[in-house]
Coordinates of N, CA and C and ligand atoms in Angstrom, one line a residue:
X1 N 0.9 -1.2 0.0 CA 0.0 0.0 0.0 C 0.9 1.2 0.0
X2 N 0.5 2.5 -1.0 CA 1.0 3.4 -0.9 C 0.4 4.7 -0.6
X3 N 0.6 5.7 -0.1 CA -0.1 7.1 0.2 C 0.6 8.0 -0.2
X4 N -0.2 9.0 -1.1 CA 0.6 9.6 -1.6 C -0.8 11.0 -1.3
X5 N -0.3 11.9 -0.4 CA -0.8 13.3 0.5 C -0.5 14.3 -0.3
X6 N -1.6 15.0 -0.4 CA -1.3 16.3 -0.8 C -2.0 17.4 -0.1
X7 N -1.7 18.3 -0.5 CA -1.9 19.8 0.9 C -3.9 20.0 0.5
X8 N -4.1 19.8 -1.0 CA -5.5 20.0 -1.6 C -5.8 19.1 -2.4
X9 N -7.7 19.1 -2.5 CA -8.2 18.2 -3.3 C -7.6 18.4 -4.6
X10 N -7.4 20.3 -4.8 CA -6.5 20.2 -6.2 C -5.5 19.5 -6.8
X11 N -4.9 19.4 -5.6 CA -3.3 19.0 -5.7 C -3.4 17.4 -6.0
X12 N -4.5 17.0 -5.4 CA -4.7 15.2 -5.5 C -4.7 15.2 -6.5
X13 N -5.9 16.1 -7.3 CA -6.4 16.0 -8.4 C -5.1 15.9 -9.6
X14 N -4.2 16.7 -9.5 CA -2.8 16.7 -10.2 C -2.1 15.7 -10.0
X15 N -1.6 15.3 -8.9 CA -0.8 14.0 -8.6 C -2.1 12.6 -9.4
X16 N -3.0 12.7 -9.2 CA -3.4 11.5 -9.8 C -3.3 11.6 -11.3
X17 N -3.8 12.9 -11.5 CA -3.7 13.4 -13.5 C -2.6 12.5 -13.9
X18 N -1.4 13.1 -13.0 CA 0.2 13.2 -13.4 C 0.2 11.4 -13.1
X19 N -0.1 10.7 -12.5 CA -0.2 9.3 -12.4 C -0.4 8.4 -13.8
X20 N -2.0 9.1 -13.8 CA -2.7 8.0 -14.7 C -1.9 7.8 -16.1
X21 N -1.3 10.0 -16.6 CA -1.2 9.8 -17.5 C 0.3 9.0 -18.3
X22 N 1.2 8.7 -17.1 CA 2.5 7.8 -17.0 C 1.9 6.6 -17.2
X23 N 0.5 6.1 -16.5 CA 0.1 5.0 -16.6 C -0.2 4.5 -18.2
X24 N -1.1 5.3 -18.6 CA -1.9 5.3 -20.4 C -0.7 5.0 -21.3
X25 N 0.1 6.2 -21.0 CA 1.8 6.2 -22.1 C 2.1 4.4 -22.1
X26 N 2.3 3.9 -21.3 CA 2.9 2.8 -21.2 C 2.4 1.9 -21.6
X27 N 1.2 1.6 -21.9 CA 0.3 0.5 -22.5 C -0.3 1.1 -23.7
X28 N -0.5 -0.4 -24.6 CA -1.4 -0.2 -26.2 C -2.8 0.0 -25.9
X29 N -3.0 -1.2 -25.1 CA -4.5 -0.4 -24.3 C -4.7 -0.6 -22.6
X30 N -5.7 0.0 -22.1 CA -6.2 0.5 -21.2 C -7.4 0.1 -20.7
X31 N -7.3 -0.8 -19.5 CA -9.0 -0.9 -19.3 C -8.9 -0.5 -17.5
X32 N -9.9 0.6 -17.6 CA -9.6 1.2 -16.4 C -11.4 1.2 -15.9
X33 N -11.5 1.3 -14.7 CA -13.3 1.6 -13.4 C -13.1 2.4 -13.2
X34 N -14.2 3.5 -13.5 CA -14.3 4.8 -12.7 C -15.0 4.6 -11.9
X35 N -15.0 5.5 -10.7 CA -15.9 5.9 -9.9 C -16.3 7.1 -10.0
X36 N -17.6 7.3 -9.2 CA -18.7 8.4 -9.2 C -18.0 9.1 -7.9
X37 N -18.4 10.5 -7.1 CA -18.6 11.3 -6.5 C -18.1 12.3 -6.8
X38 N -17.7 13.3 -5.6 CA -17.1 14.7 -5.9 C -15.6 14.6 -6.1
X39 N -14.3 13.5 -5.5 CA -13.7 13.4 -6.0 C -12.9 13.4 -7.2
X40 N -13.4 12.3 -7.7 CA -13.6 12.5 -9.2 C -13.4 13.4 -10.4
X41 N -14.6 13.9 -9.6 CA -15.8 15.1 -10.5 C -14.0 16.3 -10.5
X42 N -13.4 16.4 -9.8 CA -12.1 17.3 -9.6 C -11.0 16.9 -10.5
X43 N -11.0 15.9 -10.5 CA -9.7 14.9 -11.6 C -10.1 15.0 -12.9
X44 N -11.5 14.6 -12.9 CA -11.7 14.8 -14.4 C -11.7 16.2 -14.9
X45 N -11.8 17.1 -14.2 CA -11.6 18.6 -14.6 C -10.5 18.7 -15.3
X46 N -9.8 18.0 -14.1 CA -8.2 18.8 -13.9 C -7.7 18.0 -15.6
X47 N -7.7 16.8 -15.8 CA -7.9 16.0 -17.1 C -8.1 16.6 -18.0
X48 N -9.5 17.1 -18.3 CA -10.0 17.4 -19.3 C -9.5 19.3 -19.7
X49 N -8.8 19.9 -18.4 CA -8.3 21.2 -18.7 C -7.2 21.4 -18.6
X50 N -6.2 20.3 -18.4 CA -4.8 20.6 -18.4 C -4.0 19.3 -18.7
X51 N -4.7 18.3 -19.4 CA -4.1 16.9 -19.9 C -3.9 16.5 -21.2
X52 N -5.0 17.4 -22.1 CA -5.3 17.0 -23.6 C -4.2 16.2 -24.3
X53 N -2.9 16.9 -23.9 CA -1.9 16.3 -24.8 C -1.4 15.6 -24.4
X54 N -1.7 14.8 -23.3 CA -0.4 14.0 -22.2 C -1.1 13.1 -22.6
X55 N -2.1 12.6 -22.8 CA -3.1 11.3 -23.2 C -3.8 11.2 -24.0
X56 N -3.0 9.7 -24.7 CA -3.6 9.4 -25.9 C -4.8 8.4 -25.1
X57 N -6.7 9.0 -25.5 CA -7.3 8.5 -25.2 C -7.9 7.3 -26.3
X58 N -7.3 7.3 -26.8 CA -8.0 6.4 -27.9 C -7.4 4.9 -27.4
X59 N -6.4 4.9 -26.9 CA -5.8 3.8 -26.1 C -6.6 3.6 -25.1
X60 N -7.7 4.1 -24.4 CA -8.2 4.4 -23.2 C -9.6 3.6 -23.2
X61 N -10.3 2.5 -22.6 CA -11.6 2.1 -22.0 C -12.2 2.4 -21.4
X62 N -13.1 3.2 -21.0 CA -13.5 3.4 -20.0 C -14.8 2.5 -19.5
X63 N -14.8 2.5 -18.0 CA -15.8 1.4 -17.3 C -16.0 2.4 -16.1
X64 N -17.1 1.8 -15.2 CA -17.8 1.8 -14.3 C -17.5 0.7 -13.2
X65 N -17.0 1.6 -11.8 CA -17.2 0.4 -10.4 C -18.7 0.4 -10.3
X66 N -19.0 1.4 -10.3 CA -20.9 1.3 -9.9 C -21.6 2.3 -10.6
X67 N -22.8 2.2 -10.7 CA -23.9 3.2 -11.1 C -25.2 3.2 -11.1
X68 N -25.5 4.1 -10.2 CA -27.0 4.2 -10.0 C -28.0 3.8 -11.1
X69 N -29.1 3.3 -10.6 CA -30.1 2.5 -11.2 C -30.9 3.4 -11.9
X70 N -30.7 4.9 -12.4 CA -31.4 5.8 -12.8 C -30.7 6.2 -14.4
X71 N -31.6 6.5 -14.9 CA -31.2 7.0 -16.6 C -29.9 8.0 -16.8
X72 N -29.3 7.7 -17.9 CA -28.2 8.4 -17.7 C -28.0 9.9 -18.1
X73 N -29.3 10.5 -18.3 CA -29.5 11.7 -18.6 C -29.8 12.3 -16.7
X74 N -30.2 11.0 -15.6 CA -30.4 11.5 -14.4 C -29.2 11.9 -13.8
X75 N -29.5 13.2 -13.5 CA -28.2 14.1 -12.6 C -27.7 13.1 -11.3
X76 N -28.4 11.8 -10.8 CA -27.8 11.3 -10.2 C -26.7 9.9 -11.1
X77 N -26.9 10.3 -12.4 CA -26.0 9.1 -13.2 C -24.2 9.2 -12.9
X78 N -23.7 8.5 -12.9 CA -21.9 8.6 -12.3 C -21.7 8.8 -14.4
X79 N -22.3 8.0 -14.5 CA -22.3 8.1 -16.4 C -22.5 9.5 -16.9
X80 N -23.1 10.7 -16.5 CA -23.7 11.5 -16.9 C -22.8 12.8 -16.6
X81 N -22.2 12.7 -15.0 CA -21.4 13.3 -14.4 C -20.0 13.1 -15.0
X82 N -20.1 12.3 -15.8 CA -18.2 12.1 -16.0 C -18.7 12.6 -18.0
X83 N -19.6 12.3 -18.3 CA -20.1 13.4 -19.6 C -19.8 14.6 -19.6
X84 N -20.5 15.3 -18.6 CA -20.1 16.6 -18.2 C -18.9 17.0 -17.8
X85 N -17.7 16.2 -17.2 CA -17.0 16.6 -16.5 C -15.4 16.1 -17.7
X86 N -15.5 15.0 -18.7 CA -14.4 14.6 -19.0 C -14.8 14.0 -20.6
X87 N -15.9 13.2 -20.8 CA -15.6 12.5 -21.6 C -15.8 13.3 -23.1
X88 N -17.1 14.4 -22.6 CA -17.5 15.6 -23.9 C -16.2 16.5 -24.1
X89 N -15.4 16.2 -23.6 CA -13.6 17.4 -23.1 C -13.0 16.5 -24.0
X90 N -12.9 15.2 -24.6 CA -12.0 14.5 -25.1 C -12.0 13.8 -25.8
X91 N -10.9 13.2 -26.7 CA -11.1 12.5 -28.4 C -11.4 11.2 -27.6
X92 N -12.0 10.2 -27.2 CA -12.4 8.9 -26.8 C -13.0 8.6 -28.1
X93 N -12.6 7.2 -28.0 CA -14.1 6.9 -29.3 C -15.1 6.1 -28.5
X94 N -16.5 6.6 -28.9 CA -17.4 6.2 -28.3 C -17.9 5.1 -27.7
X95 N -17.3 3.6 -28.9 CA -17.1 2.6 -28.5 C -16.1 1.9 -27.6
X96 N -15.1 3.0 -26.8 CA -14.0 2.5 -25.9 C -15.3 3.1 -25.0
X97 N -16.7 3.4 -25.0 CA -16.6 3.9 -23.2 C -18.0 2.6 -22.8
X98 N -17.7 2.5 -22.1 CA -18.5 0.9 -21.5 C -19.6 1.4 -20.2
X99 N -20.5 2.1 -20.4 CA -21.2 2.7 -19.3 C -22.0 1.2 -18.8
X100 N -22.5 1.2 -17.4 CA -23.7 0.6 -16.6 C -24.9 1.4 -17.4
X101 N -25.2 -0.1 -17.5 CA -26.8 1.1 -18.2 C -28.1 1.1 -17.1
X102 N -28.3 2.4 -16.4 CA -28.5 1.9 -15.2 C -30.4 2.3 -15.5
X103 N -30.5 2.1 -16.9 CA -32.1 2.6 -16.9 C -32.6 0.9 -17.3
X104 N -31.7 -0.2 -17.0 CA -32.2 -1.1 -16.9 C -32.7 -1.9 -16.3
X105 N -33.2 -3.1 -15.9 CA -33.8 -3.9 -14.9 C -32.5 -4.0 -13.9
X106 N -32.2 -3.6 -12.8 CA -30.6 -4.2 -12.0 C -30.3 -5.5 -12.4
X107 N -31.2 -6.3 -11.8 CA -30.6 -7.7 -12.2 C -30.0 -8.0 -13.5
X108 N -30.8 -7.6 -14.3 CA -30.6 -8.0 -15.8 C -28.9 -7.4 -15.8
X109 N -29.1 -6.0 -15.5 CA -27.5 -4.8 -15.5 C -26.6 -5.9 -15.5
X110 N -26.9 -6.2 -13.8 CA -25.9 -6.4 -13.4 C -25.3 -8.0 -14.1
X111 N -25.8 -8.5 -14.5 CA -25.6 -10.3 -15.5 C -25.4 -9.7 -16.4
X112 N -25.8 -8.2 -17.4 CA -25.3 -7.6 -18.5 C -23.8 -7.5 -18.6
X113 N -23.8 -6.8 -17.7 CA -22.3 -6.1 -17.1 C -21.2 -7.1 -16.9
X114 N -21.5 -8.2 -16.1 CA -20.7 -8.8 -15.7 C -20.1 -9.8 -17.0
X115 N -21.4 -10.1 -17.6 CA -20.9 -10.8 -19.1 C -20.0 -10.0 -20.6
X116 N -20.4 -8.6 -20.0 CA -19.2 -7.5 -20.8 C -18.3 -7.5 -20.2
X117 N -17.8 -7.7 -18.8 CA -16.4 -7.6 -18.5 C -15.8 -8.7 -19.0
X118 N -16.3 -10.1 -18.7 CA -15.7 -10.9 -19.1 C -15.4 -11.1 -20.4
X119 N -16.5 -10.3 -21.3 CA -15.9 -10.5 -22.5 C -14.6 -9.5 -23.3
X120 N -14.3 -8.6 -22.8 CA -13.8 -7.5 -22.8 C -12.2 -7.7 -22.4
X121 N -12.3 -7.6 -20.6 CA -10.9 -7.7 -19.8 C -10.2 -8.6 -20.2
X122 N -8.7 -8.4 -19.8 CA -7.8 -9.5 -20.1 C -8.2 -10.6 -18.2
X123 N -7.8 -11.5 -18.3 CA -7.9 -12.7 -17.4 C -6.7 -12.5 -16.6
X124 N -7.1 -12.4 -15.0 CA -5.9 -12.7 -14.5 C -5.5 -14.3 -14.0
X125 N -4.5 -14.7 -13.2 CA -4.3 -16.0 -13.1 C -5.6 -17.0 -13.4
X126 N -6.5 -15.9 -12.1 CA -7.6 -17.0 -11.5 C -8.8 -17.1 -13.1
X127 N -8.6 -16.4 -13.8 CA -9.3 -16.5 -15.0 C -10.4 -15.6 -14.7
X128 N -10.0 -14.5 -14.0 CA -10.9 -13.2 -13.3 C -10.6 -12.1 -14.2
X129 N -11.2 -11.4 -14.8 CA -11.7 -10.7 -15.7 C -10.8 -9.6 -14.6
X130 N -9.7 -9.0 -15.3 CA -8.9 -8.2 -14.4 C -8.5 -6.5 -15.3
X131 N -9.1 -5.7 -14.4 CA -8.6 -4.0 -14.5 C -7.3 -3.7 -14.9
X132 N -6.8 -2.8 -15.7 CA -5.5 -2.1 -15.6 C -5.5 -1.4 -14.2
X133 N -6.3 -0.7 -14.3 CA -7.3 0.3 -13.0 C -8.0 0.3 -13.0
X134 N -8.3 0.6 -11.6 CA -10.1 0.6 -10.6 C -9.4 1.7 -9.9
X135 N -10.4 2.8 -10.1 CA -10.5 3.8 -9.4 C -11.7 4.2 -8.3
X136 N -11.6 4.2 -7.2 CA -12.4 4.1 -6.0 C -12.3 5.4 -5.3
X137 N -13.5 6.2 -4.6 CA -13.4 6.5 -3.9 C -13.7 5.8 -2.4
X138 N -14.7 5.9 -1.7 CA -14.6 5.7 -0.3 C -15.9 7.1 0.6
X139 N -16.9 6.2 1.2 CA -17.7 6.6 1.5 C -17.7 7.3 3.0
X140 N -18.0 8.1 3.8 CA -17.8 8.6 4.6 C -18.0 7.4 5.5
X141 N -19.2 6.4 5.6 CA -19.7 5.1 6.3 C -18.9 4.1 5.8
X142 N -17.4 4.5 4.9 CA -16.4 3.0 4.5 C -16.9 2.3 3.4
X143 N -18.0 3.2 3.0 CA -18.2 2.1 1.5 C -17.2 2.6 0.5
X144 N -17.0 1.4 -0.6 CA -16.3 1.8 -1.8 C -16.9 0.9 -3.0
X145 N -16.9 1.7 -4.1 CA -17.7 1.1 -5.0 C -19.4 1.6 -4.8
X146 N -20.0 0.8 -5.0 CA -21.2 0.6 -4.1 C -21.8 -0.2 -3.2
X147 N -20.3 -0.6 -2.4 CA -20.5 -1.5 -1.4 C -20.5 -1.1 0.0
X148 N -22.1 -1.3 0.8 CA -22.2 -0.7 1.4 C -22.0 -1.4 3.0
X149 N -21.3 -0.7 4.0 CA -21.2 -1.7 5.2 C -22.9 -2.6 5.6
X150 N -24.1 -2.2 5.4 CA -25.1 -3.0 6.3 C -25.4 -4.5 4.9
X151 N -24.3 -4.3 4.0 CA -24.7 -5.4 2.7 C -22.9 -5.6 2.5
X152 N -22.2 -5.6 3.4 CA -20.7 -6.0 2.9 C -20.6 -7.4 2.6
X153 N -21.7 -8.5 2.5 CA -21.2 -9.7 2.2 C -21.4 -9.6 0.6
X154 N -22.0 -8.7 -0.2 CA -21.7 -8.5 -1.6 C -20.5 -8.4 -1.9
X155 N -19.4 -8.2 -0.7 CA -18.3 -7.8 -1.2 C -17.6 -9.2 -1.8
X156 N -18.0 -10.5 -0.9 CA -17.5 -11.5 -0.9 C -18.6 -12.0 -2.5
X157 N -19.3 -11.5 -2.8 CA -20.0 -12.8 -4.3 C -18.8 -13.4 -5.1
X158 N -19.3 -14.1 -5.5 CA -18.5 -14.9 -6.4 C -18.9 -14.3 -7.7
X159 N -20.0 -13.6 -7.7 CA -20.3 -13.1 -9.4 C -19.4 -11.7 -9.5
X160 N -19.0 -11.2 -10.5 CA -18.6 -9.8 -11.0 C -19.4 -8.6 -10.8
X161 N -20.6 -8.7 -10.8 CA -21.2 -7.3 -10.2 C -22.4 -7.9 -9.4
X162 N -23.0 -6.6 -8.7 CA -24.4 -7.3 -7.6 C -25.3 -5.9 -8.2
X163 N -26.2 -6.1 -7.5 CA -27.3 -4.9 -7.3 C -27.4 -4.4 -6.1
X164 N -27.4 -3.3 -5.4 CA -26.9 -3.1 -4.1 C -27.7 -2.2 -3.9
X165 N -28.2 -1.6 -2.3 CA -29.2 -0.5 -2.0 C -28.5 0.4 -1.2
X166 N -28.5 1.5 -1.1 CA -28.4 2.9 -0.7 C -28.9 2.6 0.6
X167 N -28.1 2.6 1.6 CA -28.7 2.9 3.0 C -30.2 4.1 3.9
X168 N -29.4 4.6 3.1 CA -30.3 5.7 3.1 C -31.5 6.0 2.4
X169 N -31.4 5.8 1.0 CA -32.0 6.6 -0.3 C -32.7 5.3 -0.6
X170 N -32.6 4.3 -0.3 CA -32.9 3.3 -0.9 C -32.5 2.8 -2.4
X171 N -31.8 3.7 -2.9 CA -31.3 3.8 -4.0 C -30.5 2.5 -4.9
X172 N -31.6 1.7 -5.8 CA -30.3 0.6 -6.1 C -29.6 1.1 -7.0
X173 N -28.2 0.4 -6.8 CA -27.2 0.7 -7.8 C -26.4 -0.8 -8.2
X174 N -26.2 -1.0 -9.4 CA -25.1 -2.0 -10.1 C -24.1 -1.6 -9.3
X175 N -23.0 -2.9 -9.1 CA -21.7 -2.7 -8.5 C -20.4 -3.7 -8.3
X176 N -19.3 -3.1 -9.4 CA -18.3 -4.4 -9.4 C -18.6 -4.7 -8.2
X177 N -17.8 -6.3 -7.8 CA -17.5 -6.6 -6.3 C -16.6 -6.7 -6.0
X178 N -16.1 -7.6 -4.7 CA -14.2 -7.9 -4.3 C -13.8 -8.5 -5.0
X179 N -14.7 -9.4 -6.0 CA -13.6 -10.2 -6.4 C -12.9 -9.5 -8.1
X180 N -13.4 -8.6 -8.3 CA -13.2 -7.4 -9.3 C -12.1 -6.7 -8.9
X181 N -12.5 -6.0 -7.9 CA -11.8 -5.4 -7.6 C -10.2 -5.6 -6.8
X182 N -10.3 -6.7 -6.2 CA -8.8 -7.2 -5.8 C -8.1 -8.2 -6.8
X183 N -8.7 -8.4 -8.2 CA -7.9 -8.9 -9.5 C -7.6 -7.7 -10.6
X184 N -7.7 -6.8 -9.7 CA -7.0 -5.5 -10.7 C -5.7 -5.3 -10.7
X185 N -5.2 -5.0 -11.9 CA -3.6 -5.1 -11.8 C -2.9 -3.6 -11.2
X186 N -4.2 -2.9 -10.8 CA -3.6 -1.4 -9.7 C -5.2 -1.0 -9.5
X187 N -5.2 -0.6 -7.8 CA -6.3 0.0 -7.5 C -5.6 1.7 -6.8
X188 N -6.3 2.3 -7.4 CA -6.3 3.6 -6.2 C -7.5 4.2 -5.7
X189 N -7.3 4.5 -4.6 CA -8.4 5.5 -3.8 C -8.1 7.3 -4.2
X190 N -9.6 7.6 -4.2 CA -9.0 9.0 -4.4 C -10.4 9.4 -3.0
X191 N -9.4 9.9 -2.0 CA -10.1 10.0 -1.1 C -9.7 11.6 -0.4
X192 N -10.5 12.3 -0.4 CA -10.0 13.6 0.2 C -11.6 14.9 1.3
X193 N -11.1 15.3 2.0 CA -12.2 15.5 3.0 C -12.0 15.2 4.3
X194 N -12.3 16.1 5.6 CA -12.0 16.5 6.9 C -12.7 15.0 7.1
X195 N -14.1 14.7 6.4 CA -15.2 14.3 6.8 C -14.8 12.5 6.8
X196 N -13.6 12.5 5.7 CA -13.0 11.0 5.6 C -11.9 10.4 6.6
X197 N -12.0 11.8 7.4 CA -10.5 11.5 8.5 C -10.4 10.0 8.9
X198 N -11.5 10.0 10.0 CA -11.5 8.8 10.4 C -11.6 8.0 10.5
X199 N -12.3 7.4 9.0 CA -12.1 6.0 8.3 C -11.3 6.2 7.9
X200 N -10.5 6.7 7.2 CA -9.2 6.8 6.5 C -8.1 6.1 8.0
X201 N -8.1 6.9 8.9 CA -7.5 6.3 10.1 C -7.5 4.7 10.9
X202 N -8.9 4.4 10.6 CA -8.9 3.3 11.2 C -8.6 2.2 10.0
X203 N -9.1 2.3 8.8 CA -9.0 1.8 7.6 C -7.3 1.6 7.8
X204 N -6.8 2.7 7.2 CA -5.1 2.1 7.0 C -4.5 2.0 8.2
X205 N -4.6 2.3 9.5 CA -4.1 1.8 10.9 C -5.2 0.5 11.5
X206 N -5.4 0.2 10.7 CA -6.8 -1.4 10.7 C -6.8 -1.0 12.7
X207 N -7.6 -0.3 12.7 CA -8.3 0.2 14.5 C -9.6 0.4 14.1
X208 N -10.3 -0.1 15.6 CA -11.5 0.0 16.0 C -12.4 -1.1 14.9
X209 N -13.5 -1.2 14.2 CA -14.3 -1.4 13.9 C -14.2 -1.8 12.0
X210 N -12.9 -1.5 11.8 CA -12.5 -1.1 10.6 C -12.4 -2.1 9.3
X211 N -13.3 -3.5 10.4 CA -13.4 -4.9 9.4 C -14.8 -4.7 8.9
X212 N -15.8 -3.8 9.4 CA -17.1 -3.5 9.1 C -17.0 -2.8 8.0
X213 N -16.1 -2.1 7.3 CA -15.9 -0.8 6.2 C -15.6 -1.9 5.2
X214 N -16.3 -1.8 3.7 CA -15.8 -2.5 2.9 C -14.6 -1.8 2.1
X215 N -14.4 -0.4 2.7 CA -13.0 -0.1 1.8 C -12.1 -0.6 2.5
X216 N -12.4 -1.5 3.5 CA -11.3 -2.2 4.2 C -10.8 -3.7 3.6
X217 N -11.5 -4.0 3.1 CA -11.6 -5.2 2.3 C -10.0 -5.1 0.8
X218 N -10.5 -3.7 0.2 CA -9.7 -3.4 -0.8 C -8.2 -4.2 -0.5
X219 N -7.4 -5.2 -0.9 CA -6.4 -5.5 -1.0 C -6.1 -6.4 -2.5
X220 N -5.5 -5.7 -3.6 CA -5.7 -6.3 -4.8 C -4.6 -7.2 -4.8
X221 N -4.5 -8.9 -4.9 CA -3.5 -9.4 -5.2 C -2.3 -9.1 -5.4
X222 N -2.5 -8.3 -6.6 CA -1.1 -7.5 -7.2 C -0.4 -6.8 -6.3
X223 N -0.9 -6.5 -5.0 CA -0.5 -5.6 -4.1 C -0.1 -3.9 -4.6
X224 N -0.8 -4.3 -6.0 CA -0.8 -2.5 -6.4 C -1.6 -1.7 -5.4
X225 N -1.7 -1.0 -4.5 CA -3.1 -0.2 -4.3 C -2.4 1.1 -3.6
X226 N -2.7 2.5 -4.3 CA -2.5 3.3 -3.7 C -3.2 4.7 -2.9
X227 N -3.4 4.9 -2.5 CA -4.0 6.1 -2.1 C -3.8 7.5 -2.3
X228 N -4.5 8.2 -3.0 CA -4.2 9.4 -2.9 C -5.6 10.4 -2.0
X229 N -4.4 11.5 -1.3 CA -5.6 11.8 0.2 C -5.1 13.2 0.0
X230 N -5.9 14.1 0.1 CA -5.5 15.6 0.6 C -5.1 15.8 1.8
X231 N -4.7 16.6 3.0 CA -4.1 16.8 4.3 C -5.3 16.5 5.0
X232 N -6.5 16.9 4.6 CA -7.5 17.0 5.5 C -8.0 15.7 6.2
X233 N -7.8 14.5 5.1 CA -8.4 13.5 4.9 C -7.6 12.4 5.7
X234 N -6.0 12.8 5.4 CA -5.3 12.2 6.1 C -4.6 12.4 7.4
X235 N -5.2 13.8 7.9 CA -4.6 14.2 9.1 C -4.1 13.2 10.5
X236 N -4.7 12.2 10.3 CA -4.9 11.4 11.9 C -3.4 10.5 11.1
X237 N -3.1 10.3 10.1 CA -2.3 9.3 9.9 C -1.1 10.0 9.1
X238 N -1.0 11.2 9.1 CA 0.7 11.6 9.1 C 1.3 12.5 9.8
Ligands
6PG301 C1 -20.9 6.7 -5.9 C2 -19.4 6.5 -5.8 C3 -19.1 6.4 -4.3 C4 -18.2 7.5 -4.0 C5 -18.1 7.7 -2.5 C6 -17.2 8.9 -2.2 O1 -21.5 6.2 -6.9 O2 -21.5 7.4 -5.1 O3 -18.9 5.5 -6.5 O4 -18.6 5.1 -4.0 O5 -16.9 7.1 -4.5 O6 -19.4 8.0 -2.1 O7 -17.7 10.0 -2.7 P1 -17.0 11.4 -2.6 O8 -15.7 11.3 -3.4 O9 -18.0 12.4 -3.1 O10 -16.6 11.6 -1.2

């Protein structure tokens, strides 16, 4: 595991820019998971306003860890949000981007989805349909993905994605699982916020309660997994 701090969410936002785009150069192709929230929503700015030339996106895949069960024109879509924020900013071809189609039946999605990874990713040992990158954030309550602690035994399925509910919202969402996500050949968190202190603390210092948080789970084979955290986020652990 690696952490790599910076003073702002801006600043993450650059160190991961400056990451991915050493990562893209190096390979013919690219199959990478986004994640949804406001993290993100920062990186892909910073991408789409100060990256154009550092990445060749046509080498580039894009995929989904999760996405809400709503249309992708719905402002709550992770699909819709990264439209706005990255993908309408850049040469992609339309056929490298692999959205959750979340205006579908979940169940159906989620057997959709899972039978497009497989057909798509390269296989790792286990013959697990395996990421270049999975990009995660991390929920204030320790979820990652759409994995939520009162349903963390989704994290253990043995299928490629589940259908998952919103604690709160009741909200279902499609959602890679662990076994996705720890056959990635690199995961990083992009985790920043006063409000993530604490799990961020107990998470990477494994204290208190911290087997209940499914971003505790996160341990990809490869032992690639890194963190990127702003000061705020990581205060309790440097
Ligand atoms: C989602 C995201 C979710 C997100 C966390 C952190 O669909 O909501 O995938 O897992 O990463 O909620 O969100 P922030 O980056 O906004 O804190």
């Amino acid at each position: 595991m690696k952490l790599k701090v910076a003073q702002t969410k801006q600043e993450v936002a650059l160190n991961f820019s400056r990451y991915l785009a050493i990562l893209i150069a190096a390979r013919e192709e690219v199959h990478i998971a986004l994640s949804g929230g406001s993290t993100p929503k920062i990186v892909f700015e910073e991408l789409a306003a100060n990256f154009q030339e550092d990445i060749d996106w046509k080498a580039v895949h894009l995929y989904w860890g999760d996405e809400r069960c709503v249309d992708p024109t719905d402002d709550d879509s992770n699909y819709k949000m990264t439209v706005e924020y990255l993908i309408s900013k850049i040469e992609i071809p339309k056929e490298n981007i692999h959205r959750i189609k979340g205006e579908n039946e979940p169940d159906y999605e989620a057997k959709r989805y899972a039978e497009l990874l497989d057909d798509n990713l390269p296989k790792s040992d286990g013959g697990v349909p395996s990421f270049d990158l999975v990009i995660l954030g991390m929920g204030d309550d320790g979820h990652t993905a759409s994995i939520f602690p009162h349903e963390i035994d989704l994290w253990h399925s043995d299928k490629l994605c589940e259908v998952a509910v919103h604690p709160d919202s009741g909200q279902q969402r499609v959602s890679i699982t662990g076994k996705v996500i720890n056959h990635a050949q690199i995961v990083t968190f992009l985790v920043t916020g006063e409000n993530k202190v604490d799990k961020v603390d107990e998470i990477i210092n494994k204290k208190g309660d911290f087997e209940k948080y499914p971003a505790s789970l996160v341990a990809p084979n490869s032992g690639n997994l890194i963190w990127f955290l702003d000061a705020a986020a990581a205060a309790k652990i440097t």
